[in-house]
mmCIF file of C-alpha atoms in Angstrom:
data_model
loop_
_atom_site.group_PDB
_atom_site.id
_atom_site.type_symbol
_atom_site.label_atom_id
_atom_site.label_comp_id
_atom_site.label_asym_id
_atom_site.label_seq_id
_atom_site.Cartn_x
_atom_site.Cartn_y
_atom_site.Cartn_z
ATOM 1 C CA UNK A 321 -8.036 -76.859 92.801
ATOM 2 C CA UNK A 322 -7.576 -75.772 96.417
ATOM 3 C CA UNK A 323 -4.445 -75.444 98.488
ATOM 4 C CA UNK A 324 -5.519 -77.284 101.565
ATOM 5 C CA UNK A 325 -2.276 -79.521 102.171
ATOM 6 C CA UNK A 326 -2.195 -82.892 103.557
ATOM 7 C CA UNK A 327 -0.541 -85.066 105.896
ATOM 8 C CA UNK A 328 1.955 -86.851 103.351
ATOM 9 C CA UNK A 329 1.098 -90.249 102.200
ATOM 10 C CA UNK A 330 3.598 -93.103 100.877
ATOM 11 C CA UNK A 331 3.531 -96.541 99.160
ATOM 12 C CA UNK A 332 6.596 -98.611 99.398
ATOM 13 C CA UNK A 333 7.436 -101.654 97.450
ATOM 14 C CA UNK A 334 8.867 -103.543 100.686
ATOM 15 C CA UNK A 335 8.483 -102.341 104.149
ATOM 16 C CA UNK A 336 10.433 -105.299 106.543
ATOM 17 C CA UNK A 337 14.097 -105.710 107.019
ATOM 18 C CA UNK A 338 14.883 -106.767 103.571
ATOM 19 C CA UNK A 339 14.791 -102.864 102.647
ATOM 20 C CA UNK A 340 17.470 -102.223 105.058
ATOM 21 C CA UNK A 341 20.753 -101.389 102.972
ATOM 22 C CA UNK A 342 19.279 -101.257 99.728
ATOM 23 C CA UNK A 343 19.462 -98.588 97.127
ATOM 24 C CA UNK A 344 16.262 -96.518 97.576
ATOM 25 C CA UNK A 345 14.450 -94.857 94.791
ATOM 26 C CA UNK A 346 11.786 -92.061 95.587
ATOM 27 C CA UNK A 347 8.996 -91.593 92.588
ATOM 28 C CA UNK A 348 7.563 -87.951 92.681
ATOM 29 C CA UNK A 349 4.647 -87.667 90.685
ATOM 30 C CA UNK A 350 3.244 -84.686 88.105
ATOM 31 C CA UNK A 351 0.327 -82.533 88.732
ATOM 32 C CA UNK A 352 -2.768 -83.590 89.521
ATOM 33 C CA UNK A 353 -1.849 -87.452 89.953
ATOM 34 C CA UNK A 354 -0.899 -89.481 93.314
ATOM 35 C CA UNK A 355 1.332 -92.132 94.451
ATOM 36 C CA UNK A 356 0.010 -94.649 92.351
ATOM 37 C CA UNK A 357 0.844 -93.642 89.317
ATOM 38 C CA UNK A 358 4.638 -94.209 88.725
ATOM 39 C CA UNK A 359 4.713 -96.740 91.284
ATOM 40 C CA UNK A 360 4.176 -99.132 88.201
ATOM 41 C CA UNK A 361 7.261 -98.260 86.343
ATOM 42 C CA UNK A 362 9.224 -100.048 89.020
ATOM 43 C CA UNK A 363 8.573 -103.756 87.569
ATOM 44 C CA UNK A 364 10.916 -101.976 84.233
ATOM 45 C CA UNK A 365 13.508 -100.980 86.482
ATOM 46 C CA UNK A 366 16.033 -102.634 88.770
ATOM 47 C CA UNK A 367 15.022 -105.073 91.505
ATOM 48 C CA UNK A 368 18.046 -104.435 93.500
ATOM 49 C CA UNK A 369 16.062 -101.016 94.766
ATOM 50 C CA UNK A 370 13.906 -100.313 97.383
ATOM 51 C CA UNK A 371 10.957 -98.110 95.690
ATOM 52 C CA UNK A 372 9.128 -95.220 97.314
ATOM 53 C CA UNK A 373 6.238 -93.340 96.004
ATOM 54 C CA UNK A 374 4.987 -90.257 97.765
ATOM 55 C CA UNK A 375 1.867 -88.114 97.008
ATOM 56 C CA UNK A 376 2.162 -84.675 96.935
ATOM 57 C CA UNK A 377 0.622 -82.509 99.711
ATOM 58 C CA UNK A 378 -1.587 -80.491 98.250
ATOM 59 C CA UNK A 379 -5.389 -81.103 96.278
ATOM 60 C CA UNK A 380 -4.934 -80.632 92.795
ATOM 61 C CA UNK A 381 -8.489 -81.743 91.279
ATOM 62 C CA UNK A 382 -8.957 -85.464 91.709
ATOM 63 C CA UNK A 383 -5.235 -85.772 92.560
ATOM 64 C CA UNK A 384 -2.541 -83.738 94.022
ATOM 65 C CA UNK A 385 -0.015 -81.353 93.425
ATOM 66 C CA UNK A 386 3.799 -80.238 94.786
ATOM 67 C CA UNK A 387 2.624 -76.666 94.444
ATOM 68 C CA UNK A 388 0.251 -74.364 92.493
ATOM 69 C CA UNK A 389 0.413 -73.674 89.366
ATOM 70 C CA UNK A 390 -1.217 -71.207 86.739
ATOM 71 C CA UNK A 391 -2.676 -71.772 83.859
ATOM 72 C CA UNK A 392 0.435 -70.770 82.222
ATOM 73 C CA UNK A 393 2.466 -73.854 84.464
ATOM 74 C CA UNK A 394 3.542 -70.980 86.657
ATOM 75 C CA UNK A 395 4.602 -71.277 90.373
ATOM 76 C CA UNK A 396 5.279 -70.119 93.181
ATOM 77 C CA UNK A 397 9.053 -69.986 94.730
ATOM 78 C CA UNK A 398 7.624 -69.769 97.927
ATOM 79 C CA UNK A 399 5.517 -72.895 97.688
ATOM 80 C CA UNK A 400 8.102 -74.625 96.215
ATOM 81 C CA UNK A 401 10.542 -74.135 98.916
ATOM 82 C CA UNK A 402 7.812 -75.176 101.721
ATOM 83 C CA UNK A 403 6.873 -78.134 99.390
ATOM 84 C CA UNK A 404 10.687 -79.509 99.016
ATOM 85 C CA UNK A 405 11.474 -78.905 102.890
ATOM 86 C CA UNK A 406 8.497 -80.860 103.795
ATOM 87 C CA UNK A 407 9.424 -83.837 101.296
ATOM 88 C CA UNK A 408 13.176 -84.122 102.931
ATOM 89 C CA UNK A 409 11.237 -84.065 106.519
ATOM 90 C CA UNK A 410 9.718 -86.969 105.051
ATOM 91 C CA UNK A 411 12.649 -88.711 103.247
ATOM 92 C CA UNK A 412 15.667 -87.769 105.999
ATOM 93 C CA UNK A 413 15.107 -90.649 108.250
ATOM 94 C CA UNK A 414 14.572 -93.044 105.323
ATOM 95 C CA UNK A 415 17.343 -91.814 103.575
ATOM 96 C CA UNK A 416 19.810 -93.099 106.961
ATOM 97 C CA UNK A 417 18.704 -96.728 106.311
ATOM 98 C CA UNK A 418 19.543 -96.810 102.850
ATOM 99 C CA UNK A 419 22.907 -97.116 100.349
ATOM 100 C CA UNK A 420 21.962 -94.453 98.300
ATOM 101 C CA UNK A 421 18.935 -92.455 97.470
ATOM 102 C CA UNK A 422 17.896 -91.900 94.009
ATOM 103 C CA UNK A 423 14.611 -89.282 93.111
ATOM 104 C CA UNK A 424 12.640 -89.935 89.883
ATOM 105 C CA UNK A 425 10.393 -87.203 88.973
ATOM 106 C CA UNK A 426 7.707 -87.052 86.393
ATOM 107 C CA UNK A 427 7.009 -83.831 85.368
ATOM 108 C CA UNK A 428 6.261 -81.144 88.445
ATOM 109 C CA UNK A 429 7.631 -84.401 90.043
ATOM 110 C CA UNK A 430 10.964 -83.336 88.266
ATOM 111 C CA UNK A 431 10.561 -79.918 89.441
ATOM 112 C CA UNK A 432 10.536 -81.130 92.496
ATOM 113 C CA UNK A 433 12.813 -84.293 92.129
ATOM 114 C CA UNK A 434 15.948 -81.249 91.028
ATOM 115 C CA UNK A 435 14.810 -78.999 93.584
ATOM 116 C CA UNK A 436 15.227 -81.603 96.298
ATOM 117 C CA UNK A 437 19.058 -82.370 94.989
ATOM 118 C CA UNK A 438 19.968 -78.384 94.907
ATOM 119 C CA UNK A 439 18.807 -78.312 98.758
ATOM 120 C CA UNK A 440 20.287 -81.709 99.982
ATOM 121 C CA UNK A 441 22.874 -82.441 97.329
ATOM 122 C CA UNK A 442 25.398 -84.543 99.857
ATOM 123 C CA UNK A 443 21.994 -86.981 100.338
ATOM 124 C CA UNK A 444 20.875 -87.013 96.877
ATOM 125 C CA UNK A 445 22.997 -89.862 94.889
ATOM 126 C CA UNK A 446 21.138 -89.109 91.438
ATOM 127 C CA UNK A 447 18.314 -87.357 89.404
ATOM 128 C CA UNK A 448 15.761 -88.786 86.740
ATOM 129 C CA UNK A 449 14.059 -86.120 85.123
ATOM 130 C CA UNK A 450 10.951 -87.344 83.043
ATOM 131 C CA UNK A 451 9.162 -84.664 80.975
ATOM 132 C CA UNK A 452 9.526 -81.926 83.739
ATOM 133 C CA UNK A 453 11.813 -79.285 84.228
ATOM 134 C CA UNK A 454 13.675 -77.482 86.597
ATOM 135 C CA UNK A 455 12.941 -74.270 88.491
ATOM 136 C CA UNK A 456 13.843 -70.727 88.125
ATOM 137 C CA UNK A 457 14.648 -70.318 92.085
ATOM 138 C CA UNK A 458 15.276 -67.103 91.840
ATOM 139 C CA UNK A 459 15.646 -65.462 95.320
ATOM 140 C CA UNK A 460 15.570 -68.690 97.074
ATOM 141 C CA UNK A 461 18.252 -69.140 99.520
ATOM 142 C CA UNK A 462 17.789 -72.828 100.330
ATOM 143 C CA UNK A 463 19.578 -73.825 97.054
ATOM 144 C CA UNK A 464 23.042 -74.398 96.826
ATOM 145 C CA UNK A 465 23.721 -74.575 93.250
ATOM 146 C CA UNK A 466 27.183 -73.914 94.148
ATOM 147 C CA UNK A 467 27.559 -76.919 95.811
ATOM 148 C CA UNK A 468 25.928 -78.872 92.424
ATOM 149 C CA UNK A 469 28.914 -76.677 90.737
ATOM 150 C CA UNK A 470 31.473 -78.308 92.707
ATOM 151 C CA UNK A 471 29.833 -81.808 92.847
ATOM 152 C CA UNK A 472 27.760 -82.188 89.922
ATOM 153 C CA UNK A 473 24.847 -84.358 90.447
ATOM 154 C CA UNK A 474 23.990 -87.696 88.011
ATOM 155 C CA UNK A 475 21.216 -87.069 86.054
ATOM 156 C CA UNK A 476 18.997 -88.963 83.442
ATOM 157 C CA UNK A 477 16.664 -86.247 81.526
ATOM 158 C CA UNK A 478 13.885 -87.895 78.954
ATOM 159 C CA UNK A 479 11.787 -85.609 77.147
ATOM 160 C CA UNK A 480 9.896 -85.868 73.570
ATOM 161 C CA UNK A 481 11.387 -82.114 72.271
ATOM 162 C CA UNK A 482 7.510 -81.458 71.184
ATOM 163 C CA UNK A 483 6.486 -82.039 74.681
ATOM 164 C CA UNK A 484 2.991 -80.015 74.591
ATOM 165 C CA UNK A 485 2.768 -79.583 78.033
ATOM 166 C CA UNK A 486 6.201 -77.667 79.593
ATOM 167 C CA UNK A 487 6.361 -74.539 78.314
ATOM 168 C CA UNK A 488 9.304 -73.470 76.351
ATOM 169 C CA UNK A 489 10.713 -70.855 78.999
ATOM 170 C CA UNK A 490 11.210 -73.867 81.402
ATOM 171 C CA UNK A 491 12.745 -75.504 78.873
ATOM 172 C CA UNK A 492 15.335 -72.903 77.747
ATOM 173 C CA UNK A 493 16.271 -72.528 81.606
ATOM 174 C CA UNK A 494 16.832 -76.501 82.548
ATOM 175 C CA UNK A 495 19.150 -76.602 79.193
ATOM 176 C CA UNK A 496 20.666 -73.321 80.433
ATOM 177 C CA UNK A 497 21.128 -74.830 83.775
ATOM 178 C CA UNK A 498 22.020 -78.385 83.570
ATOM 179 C CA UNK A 499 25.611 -77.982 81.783
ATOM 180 C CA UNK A 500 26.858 -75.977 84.992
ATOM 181 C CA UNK A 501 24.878 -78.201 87.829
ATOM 182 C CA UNK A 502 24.954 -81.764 86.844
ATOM 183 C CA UNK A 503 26.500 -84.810 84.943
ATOM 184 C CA UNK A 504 23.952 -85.147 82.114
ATOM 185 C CA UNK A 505 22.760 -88.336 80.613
ATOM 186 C CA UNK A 506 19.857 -87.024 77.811
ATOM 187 C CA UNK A 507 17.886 -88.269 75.545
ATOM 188 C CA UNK A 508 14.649 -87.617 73.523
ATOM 189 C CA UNK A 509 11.904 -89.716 72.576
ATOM 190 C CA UNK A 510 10.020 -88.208 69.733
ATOM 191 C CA UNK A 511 6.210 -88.515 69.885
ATOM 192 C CA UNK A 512 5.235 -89.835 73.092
ATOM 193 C CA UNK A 513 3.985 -86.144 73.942
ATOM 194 C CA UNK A 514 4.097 -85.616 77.733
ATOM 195 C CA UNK A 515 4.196 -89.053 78.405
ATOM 196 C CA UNK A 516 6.985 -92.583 79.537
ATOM 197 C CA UNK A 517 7.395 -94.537 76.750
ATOM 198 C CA UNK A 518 9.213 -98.462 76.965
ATOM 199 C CA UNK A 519 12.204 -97.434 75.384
ATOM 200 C CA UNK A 520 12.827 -94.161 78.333
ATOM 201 C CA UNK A 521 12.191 -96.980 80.821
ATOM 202 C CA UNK A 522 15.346 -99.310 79.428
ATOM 203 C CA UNK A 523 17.520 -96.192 78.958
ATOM 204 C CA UNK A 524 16.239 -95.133 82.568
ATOM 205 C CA UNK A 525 17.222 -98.912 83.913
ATOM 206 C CA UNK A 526 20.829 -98.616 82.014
ATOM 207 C CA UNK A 527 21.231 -95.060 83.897
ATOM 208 C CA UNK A 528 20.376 -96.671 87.502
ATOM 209 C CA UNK A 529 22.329 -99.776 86.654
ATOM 210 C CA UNK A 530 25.653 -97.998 85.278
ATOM 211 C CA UNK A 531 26.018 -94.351 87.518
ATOM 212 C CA UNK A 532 23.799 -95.746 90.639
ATOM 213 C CA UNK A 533 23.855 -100.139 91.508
ATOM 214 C CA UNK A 534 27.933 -99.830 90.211
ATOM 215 C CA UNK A 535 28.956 -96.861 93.053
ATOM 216 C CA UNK A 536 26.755 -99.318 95.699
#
């Protein structure tokens, strides 16, 4: 892997004045992937949003990443800060022509996808989580996890509990942390590993349908 960031890159599934208005979902994607790969799971979901994929700025291997990571799925609060300021640089202006905005995150993309809603909760609508977690921001004063306190944010969390990949200290602090921050819809999905499975995607499409398309 090396660090060199680039220029960000997006796919969206309508780009003409039929957008304007609409809901608008962002897909962030998990390590070492692009913006191709969850653009997909939009067909499963509801046609009433606009849908958004971004790649991540930085090389990760044949794909990209949000920011570095260890071995050990370690990171960097630093790079996660730069990474999530850059992203709403990205998705400000977008977010103006839009009813709502939604972020779906897959993995790191979660990471990412709750770290976005702690920095701009009053233009985040609602969370998917996918297999990811949330970070540990620890000195990182561009969260405002009291404002999530106050306004808790709407958020769908899949996850198969044997999930190989997320280690368990990442686990124990998004449970620890989403009672206090956010109004949780959760379930699990047992055996799909680090993985989407049909049966997340119809729960996911319920979630959007019921907390998101009904407040539109």
């Amino acid at each position: 892997m090396t660090n060199q960031e680039h220029a960000p890159v997006a796919i969206i599934s309508r780009n003409d004045e039929t957008r304007l208005g609409t809901p608008l979902l962002v897909f962030l994607h998990g390590y070492g992937s692009n913006e191709q790969d969850l653009m997909g799971l939009s067909q499963h979901l509801p046609e009433e949003f606009t849908y958004l994929s971004v790649r991540a700025p930085l090389q990760a291997g044949p794909g990209y990443s949000w920011f570095p990571l260890t071995q050990e799925i370690d990171y960097s609060i630093d790079a996660v800060a730069h990474s999530v300021q850059a992203l709403w640089v990205l998705l400000e202006p977008l977010a103006q022509q839009h009813s709502s905005v939604t972020l779906l995150g897959f993995s790191q993309g979660m990471a990412m996808a709750t770290s976005l809603a702690r920095y701009q909760r009053d233009s985040i609508d609602a969370v998917v989580g996918l297999s990811g977690f949330a970070v540990d921001p620890q000195p990182l004063e561009i969260f405002d996890d009291a404002k999530l306190e106050e306004y808790p944010l709407p958020m769908f969390w899949g996850r198969d509990l044997a999930d190989p990949v997320i280690t368990q200290d990442k686990i124990e602090y998004t449970l620890a942390w989403v009672p206090k921050h956010t109004e949780l819809t959760s379930e699990t999905y047992p055996q799909i590993g680090h993985s989407v499975c049909m049966e997340e995607l119809q729960d996911v499409a319920e979630f959007l349908n019921t907390v998101v398309l009904k407040k539109n």
